[in-house]
PDB file of C-alpha atoms in Angstrom:
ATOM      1  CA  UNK J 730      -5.644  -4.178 -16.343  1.00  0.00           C
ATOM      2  CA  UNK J 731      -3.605  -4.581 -13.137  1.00  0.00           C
ATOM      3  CA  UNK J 732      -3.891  -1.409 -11.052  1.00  0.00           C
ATOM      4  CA  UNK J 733      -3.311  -0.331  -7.472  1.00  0.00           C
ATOM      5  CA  UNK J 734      -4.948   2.540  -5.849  1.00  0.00           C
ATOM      6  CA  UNK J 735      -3.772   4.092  -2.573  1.00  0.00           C
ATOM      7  CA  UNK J 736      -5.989   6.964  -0.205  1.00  0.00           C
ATOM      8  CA  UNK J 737      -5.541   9.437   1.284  1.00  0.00           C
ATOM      9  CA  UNK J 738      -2.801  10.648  -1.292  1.00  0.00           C
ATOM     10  CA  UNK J 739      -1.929  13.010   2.025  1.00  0.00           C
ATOM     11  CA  UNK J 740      -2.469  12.527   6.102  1.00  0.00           C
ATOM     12  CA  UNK J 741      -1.309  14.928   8.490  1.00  0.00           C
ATOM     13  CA  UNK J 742      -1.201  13.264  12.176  1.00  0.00           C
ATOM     14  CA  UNK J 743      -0.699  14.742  15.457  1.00  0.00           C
ATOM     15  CA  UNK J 744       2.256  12.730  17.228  1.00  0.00           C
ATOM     16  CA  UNK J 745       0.081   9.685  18.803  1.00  0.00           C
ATOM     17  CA  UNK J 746      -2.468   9.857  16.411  1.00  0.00           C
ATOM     18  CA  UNK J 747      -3.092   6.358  15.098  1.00  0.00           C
ATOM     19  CA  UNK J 748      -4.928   5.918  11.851  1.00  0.00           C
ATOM     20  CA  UNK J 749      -4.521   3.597   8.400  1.00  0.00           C
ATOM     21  CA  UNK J 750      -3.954   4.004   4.865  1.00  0.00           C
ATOM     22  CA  UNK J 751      -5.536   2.098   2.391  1.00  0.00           C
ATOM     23  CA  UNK J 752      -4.525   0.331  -0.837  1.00  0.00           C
ATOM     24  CA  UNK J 753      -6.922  -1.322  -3.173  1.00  0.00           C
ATOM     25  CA  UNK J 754      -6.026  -3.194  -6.245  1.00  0.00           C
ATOM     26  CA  UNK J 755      -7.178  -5.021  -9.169  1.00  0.00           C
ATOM     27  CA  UNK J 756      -5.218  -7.851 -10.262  1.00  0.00           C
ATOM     28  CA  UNK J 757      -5.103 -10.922 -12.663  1.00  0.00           C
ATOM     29  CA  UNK J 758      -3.159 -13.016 -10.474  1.00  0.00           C
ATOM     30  CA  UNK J 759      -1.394 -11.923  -7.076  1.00  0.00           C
ATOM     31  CA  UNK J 760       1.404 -13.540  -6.350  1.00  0.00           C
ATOM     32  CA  UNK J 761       2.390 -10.717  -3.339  1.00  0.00           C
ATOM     33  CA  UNK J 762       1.331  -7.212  -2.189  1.00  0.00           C
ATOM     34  CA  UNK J 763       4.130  -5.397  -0.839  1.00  0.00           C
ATOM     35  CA  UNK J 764       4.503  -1.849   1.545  1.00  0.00           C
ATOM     36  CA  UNK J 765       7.556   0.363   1.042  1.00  0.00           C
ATOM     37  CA  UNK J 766       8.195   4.035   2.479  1.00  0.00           C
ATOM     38  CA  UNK J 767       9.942   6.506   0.447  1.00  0.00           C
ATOM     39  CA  UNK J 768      11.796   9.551   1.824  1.00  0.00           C
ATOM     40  CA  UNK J 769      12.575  12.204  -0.019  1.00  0.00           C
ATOM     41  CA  UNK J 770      15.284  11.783  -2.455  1.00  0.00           C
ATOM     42  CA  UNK J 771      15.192   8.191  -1.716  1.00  0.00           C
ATOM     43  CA  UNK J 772      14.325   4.850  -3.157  1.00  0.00           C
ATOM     44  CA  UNK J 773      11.400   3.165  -1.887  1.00  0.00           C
ATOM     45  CA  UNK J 774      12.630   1.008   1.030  1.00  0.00           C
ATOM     46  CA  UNK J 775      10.924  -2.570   1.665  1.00  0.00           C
ATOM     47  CA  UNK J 776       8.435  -2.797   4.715  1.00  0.00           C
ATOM     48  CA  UNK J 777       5.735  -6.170   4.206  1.00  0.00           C
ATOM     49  CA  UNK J 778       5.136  -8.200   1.743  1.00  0.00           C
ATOM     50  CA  UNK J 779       1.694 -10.118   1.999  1.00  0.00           C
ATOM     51  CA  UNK J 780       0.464 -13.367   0.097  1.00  0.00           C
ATOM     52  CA  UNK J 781      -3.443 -14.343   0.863  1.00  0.00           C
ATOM     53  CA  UNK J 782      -6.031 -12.925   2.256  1.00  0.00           C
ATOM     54  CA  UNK J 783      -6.318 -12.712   6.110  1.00  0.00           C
ATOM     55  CA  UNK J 784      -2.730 -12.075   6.610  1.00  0.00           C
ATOM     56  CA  UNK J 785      -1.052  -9.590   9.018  1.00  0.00           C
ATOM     57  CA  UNK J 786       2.641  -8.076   9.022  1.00  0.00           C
ATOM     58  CA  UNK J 787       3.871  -6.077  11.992  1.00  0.00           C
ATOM     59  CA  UNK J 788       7.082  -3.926  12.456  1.00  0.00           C
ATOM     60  CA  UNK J 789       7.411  -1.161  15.009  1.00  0.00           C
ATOM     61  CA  UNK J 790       3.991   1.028  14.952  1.00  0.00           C
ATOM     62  CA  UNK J 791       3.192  -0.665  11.505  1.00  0.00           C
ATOM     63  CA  UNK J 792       0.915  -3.282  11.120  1.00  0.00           C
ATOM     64  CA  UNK J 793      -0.343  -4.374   7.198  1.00  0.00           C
ATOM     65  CA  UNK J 794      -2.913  -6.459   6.726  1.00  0.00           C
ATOM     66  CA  UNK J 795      -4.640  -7.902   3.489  1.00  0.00           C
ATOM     67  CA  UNK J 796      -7.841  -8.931   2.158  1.00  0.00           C
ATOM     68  CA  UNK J 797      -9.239 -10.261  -1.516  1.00  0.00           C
ATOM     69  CA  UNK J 798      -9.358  -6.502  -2.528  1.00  0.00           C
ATOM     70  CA  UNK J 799      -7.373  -3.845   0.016  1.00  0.00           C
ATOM     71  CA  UNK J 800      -4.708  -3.843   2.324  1.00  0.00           C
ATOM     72  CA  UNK J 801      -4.191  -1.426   5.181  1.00  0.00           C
ATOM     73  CA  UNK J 802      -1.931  -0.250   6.385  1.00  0.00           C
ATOM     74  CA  UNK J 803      -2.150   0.705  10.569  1.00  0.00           C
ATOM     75  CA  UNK J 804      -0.141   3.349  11.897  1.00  0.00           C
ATOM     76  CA  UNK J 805      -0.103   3.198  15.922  1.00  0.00           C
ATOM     77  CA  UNK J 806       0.971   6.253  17.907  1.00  0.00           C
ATOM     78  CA  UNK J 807       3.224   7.375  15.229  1.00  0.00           C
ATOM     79  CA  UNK J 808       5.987   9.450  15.559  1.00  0.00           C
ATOM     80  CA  UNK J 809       7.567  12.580  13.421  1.00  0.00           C
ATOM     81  CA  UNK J 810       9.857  10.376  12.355  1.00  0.00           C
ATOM     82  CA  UNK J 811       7.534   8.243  10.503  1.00  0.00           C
ATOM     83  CA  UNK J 812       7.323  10.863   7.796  1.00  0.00           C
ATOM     84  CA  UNK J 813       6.990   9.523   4.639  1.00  0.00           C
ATOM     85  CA  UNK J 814       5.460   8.720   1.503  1.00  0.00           C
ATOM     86  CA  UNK J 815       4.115   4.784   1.648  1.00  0.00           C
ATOM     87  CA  UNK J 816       4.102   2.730  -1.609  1.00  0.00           C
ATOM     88  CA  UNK J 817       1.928  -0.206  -1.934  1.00  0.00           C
ATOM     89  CA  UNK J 818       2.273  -2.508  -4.628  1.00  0.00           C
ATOM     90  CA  UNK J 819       1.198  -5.875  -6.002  1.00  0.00           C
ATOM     91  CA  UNK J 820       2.924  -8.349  -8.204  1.00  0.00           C
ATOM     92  CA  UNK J 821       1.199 -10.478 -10.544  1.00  0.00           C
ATOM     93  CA  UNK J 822       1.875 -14.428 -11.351  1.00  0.00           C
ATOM     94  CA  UNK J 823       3.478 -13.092 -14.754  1.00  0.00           C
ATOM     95  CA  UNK J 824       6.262 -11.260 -11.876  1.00  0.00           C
ATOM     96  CA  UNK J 825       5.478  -7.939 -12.931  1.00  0.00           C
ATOM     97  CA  UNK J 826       4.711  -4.930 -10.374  1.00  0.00           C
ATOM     98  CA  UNK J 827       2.636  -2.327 -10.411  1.00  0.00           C
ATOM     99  CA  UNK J 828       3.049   0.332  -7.449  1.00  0.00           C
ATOM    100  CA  UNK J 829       0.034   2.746  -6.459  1.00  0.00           C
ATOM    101  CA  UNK J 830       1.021   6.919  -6.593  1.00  0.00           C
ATOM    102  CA  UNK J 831       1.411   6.472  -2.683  1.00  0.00           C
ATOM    103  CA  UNK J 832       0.441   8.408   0.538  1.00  0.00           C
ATOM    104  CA  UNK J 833       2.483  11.165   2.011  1.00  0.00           C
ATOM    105  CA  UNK J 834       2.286  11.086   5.897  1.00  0.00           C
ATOM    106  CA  UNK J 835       3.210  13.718   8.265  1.00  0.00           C
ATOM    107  CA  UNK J 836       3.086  13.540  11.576  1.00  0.00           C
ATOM    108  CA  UNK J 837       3.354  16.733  13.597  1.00  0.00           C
ATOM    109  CA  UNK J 838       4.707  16.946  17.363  1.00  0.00           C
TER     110      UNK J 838
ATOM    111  CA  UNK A1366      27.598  -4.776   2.696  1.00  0.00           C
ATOM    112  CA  UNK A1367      26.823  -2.230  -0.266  1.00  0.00           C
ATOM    113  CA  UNK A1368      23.102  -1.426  -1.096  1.00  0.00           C
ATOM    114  CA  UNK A1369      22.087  -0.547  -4.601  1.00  0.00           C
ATOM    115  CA  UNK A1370      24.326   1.927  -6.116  1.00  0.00           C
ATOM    116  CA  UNK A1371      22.846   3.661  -9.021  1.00  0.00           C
ATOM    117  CA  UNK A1372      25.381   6.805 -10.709  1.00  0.00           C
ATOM    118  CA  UNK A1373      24.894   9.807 -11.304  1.00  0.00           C
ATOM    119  CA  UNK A1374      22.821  10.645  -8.657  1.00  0.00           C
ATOM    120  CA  UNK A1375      21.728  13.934 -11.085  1.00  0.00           C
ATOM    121  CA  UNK A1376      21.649  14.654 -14.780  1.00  0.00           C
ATOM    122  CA  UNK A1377      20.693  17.447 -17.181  1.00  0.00           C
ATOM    123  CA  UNK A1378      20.026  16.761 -20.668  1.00  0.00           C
ATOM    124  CA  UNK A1379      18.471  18.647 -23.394  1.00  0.00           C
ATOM    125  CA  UNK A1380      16.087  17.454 -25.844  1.00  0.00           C
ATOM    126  CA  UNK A1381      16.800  15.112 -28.884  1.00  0.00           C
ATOM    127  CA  UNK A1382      20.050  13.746 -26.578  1.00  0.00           C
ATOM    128  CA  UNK A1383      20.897  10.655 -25.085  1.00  0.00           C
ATOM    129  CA  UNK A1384      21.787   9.662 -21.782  1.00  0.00           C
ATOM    130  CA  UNK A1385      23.188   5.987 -19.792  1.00  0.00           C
ATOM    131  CA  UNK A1386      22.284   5.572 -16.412  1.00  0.00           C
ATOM    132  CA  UNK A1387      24.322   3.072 -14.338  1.00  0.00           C
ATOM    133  CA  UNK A1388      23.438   0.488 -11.409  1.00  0.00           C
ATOM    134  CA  UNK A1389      25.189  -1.932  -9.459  1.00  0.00           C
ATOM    135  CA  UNK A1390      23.144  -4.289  -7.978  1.00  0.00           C
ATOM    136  CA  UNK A1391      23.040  -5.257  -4.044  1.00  0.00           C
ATOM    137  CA  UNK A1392      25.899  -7.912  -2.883  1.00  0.00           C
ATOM    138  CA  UNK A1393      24.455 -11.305  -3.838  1.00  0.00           C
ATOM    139  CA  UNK A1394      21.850 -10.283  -6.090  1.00  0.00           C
ATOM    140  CA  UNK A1395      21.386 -11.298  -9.792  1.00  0.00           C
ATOM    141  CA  UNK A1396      18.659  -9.560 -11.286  1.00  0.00           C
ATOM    142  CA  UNK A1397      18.030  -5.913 -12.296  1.00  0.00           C
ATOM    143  CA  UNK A1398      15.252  -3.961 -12.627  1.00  0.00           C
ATOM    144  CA  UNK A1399      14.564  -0.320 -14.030  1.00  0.00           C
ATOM    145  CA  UNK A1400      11.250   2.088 -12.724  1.00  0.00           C
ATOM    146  CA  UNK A1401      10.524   5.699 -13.661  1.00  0.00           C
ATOM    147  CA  UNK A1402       9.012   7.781 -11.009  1.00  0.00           C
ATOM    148  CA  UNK A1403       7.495  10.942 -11.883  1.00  0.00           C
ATOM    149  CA  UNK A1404       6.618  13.659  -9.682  1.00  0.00           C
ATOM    150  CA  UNK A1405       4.152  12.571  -7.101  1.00  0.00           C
ATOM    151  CA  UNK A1406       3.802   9.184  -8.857  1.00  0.00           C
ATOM    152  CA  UNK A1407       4.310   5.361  -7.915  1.00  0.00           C
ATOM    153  CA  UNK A1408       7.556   3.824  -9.911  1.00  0.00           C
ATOM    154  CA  UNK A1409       6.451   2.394 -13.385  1.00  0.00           C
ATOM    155  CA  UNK A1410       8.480  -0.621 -14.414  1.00  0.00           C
ATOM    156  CA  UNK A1411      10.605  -0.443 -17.252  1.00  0.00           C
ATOM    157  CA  UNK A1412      12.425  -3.829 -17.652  1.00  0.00           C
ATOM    158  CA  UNK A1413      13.842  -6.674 -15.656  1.00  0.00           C
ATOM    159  CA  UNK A1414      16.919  -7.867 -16.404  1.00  0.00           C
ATOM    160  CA  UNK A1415      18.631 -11.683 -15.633  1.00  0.00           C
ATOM    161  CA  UNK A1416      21.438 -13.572 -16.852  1.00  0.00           C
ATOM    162  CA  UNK A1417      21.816 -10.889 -19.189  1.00  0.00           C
ATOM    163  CA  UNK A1418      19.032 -10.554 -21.142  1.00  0.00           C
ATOM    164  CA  UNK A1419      15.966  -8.530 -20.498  1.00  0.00           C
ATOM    165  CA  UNK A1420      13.128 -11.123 -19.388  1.00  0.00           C
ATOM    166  CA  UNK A1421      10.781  -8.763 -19.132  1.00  0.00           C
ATOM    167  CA  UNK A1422       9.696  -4.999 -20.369  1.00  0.00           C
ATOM    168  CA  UNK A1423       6.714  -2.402 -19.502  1.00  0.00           C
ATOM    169  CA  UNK A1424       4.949  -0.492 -21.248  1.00  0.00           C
ATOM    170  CA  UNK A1425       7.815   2.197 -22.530  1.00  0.00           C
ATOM    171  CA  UNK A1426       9.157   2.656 -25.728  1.00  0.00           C
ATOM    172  CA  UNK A1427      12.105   1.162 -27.599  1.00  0.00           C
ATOM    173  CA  UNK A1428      14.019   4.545 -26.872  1.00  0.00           C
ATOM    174  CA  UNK A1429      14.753   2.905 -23.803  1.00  0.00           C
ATOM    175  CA  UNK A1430      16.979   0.078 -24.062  1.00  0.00           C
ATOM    176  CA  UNK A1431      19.467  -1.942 -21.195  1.00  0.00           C
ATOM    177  CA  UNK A1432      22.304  -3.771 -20.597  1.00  0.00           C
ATOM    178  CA  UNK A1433      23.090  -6.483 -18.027  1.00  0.00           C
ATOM    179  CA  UNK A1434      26.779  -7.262 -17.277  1.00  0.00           C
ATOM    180  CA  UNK A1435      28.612 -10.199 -16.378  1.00  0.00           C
ATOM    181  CA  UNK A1436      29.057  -8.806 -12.815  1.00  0.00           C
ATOM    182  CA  UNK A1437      25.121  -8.222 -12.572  1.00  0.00           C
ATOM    183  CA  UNK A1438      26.169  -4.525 -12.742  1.00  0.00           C
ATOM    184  CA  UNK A1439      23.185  -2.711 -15.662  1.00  0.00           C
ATOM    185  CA  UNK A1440      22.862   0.125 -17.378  1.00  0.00           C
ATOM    186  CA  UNK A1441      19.363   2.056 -18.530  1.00  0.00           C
ATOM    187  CA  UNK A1442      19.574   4.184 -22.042  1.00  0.00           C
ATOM    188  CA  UNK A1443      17.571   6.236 -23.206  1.00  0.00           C
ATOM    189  CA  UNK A1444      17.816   7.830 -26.799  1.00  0.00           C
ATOM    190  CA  UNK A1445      15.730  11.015 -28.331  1.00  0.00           C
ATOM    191  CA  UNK A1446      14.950  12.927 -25.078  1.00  0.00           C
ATOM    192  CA  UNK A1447      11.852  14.084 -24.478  1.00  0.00           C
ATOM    193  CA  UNK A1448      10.866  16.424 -22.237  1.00  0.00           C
ATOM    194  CA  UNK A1449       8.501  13.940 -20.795  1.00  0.00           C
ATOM    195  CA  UNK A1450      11.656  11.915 -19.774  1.00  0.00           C
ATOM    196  CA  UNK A1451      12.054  13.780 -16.537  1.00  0.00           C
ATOM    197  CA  UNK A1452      12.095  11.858 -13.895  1.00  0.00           C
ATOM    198  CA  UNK A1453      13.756  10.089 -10.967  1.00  0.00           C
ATOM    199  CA  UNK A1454      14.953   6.144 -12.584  1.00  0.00           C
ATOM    200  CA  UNK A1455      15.484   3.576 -10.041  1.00  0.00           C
ATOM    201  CA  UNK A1456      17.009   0.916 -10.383  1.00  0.00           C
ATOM    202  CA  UNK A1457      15.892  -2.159  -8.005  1.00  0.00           C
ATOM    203  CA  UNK A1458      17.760  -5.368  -7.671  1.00  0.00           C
ATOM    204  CA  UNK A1459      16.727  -8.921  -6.273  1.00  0.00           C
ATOM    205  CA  UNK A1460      17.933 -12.589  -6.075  1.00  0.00           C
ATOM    206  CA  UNK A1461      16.648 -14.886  -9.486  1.00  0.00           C
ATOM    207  CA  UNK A1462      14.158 -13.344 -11.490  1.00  0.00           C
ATOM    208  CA  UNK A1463      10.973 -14.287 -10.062  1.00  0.00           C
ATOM    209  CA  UNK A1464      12.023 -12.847  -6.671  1.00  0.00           C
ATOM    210  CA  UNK A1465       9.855 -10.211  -4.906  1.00  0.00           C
ATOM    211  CA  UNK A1466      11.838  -8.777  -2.619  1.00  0.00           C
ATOM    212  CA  UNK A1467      13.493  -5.606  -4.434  1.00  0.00           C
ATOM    213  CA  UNK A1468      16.030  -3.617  -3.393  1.00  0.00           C
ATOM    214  CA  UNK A1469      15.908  -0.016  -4.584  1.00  0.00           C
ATOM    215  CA  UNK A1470      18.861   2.224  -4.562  1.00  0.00           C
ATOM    216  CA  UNK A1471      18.492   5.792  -4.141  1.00  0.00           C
ATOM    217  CA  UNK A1472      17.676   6.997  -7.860  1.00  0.00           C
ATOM    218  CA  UNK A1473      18.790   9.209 -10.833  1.00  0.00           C
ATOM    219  CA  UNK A1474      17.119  12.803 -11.051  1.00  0.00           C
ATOM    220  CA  UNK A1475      17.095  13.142 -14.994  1.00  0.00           C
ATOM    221  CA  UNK A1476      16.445  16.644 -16.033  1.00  0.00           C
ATOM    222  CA  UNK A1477      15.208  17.326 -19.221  1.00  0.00           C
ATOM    223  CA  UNK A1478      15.282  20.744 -21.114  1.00  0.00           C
TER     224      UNK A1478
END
């Protein structure tokens, strides 16, 4: 069965405290894995979407990367207002997704 | 350019009722999907609807049933609520079916009692 687990389910950063969140998944056929954050009250919003192993996505202090059975995601001197739960997810080659339970991040001043 | 809408933006039902949620999709986008998000949980996919029929469905019951519009536009019913039901439903939308990047709007918080 397809599945997608994300750790830590919580981080608490100091302001310029880099670290990474991890996503690992099981699936029949990958046709993407995809970050989103999700405030709260919100709908996840989209942030990478990586194909094949090997491949990097940057944006900002974010920087996703993927291999045959994680992806990370790298948080670089973060800021407070990079808050947030992050949502990984994977699509198979049958189009369906299947998102992780995500990790809240706070990052303290 | 309009995001996802998705109305009302907060419900409360009680048990046994039924309830229609309503989405319109992004500007330009085609296809419709529904997730439920419980409390500290990922979204689990409902359906996917294109050209107005559903193309694809999760693992959820038939109590849950959709409807795709000529405008794109969708709505997401569910029948015999259960208190189970509670939950944020998001509606994400996307360009052809097979698309991956989705577009979520903000939610419905459905309140069950």
């Amino acid at each position: 069965e397809d599945q997608v687990t994300q750790s830590p389910e919580a981080l608490r950063l100091q302001e310029g405290e880099s670290s990474s969140l991890n996503c690992s998944y099981t699936v029949s056929g990958l046709r993407g894995l995809f970050w989103y954050r999700q405030d709260p009250g919100k709908g996840p919003e989209f942030l990478f979407t990586l194909y094949s192993a090997g491949e990097e996505k940057e944006k900002e202090r974010l920087k996703a990367t993927l291999t045959k059975k994680e992806s990370f995601l790298h948080i670089t001197a973060p800021k407070p207002e990079d808050s947030a739960t992050y949502l990984c997810a994977v699509q198979n080659t049958g189009n369906q997704f299947y998102f992780g339970t995500g990790t809240s991040l706070t990052v303290i001043p | 350019d309009a995001g996802v809408t998705q109305s009302p933006t907060h419900l409360i039902k009680t048990r046994g009722q039924q309830v229609t949620l309503r989405c319109s999709p992004k500007s330009g986008h085609d296809t419709v999907s529904w997730y439920q998000q419980a409390l500290g949980q990922g979204p689990q996919f409902i359906f996917q609807y294109y050209e107005e029929e559903e193309r694809q469905r999760g693992n959820f019951p038939d109590r849950f049933s959709g409807h795709q519009f000529p405008n794109y536009s969708s709505e997401l019913n569910v029948n015999a609520l259960l208190l189970g039901d509670s939950a944020l439903y998001l509606c994400a939308s996307s360009f052809g079916a097979t698309n991956e990047k989705l577009f979520f709007g903000s939610g419905t918080q459905l309140s069950v009692l």
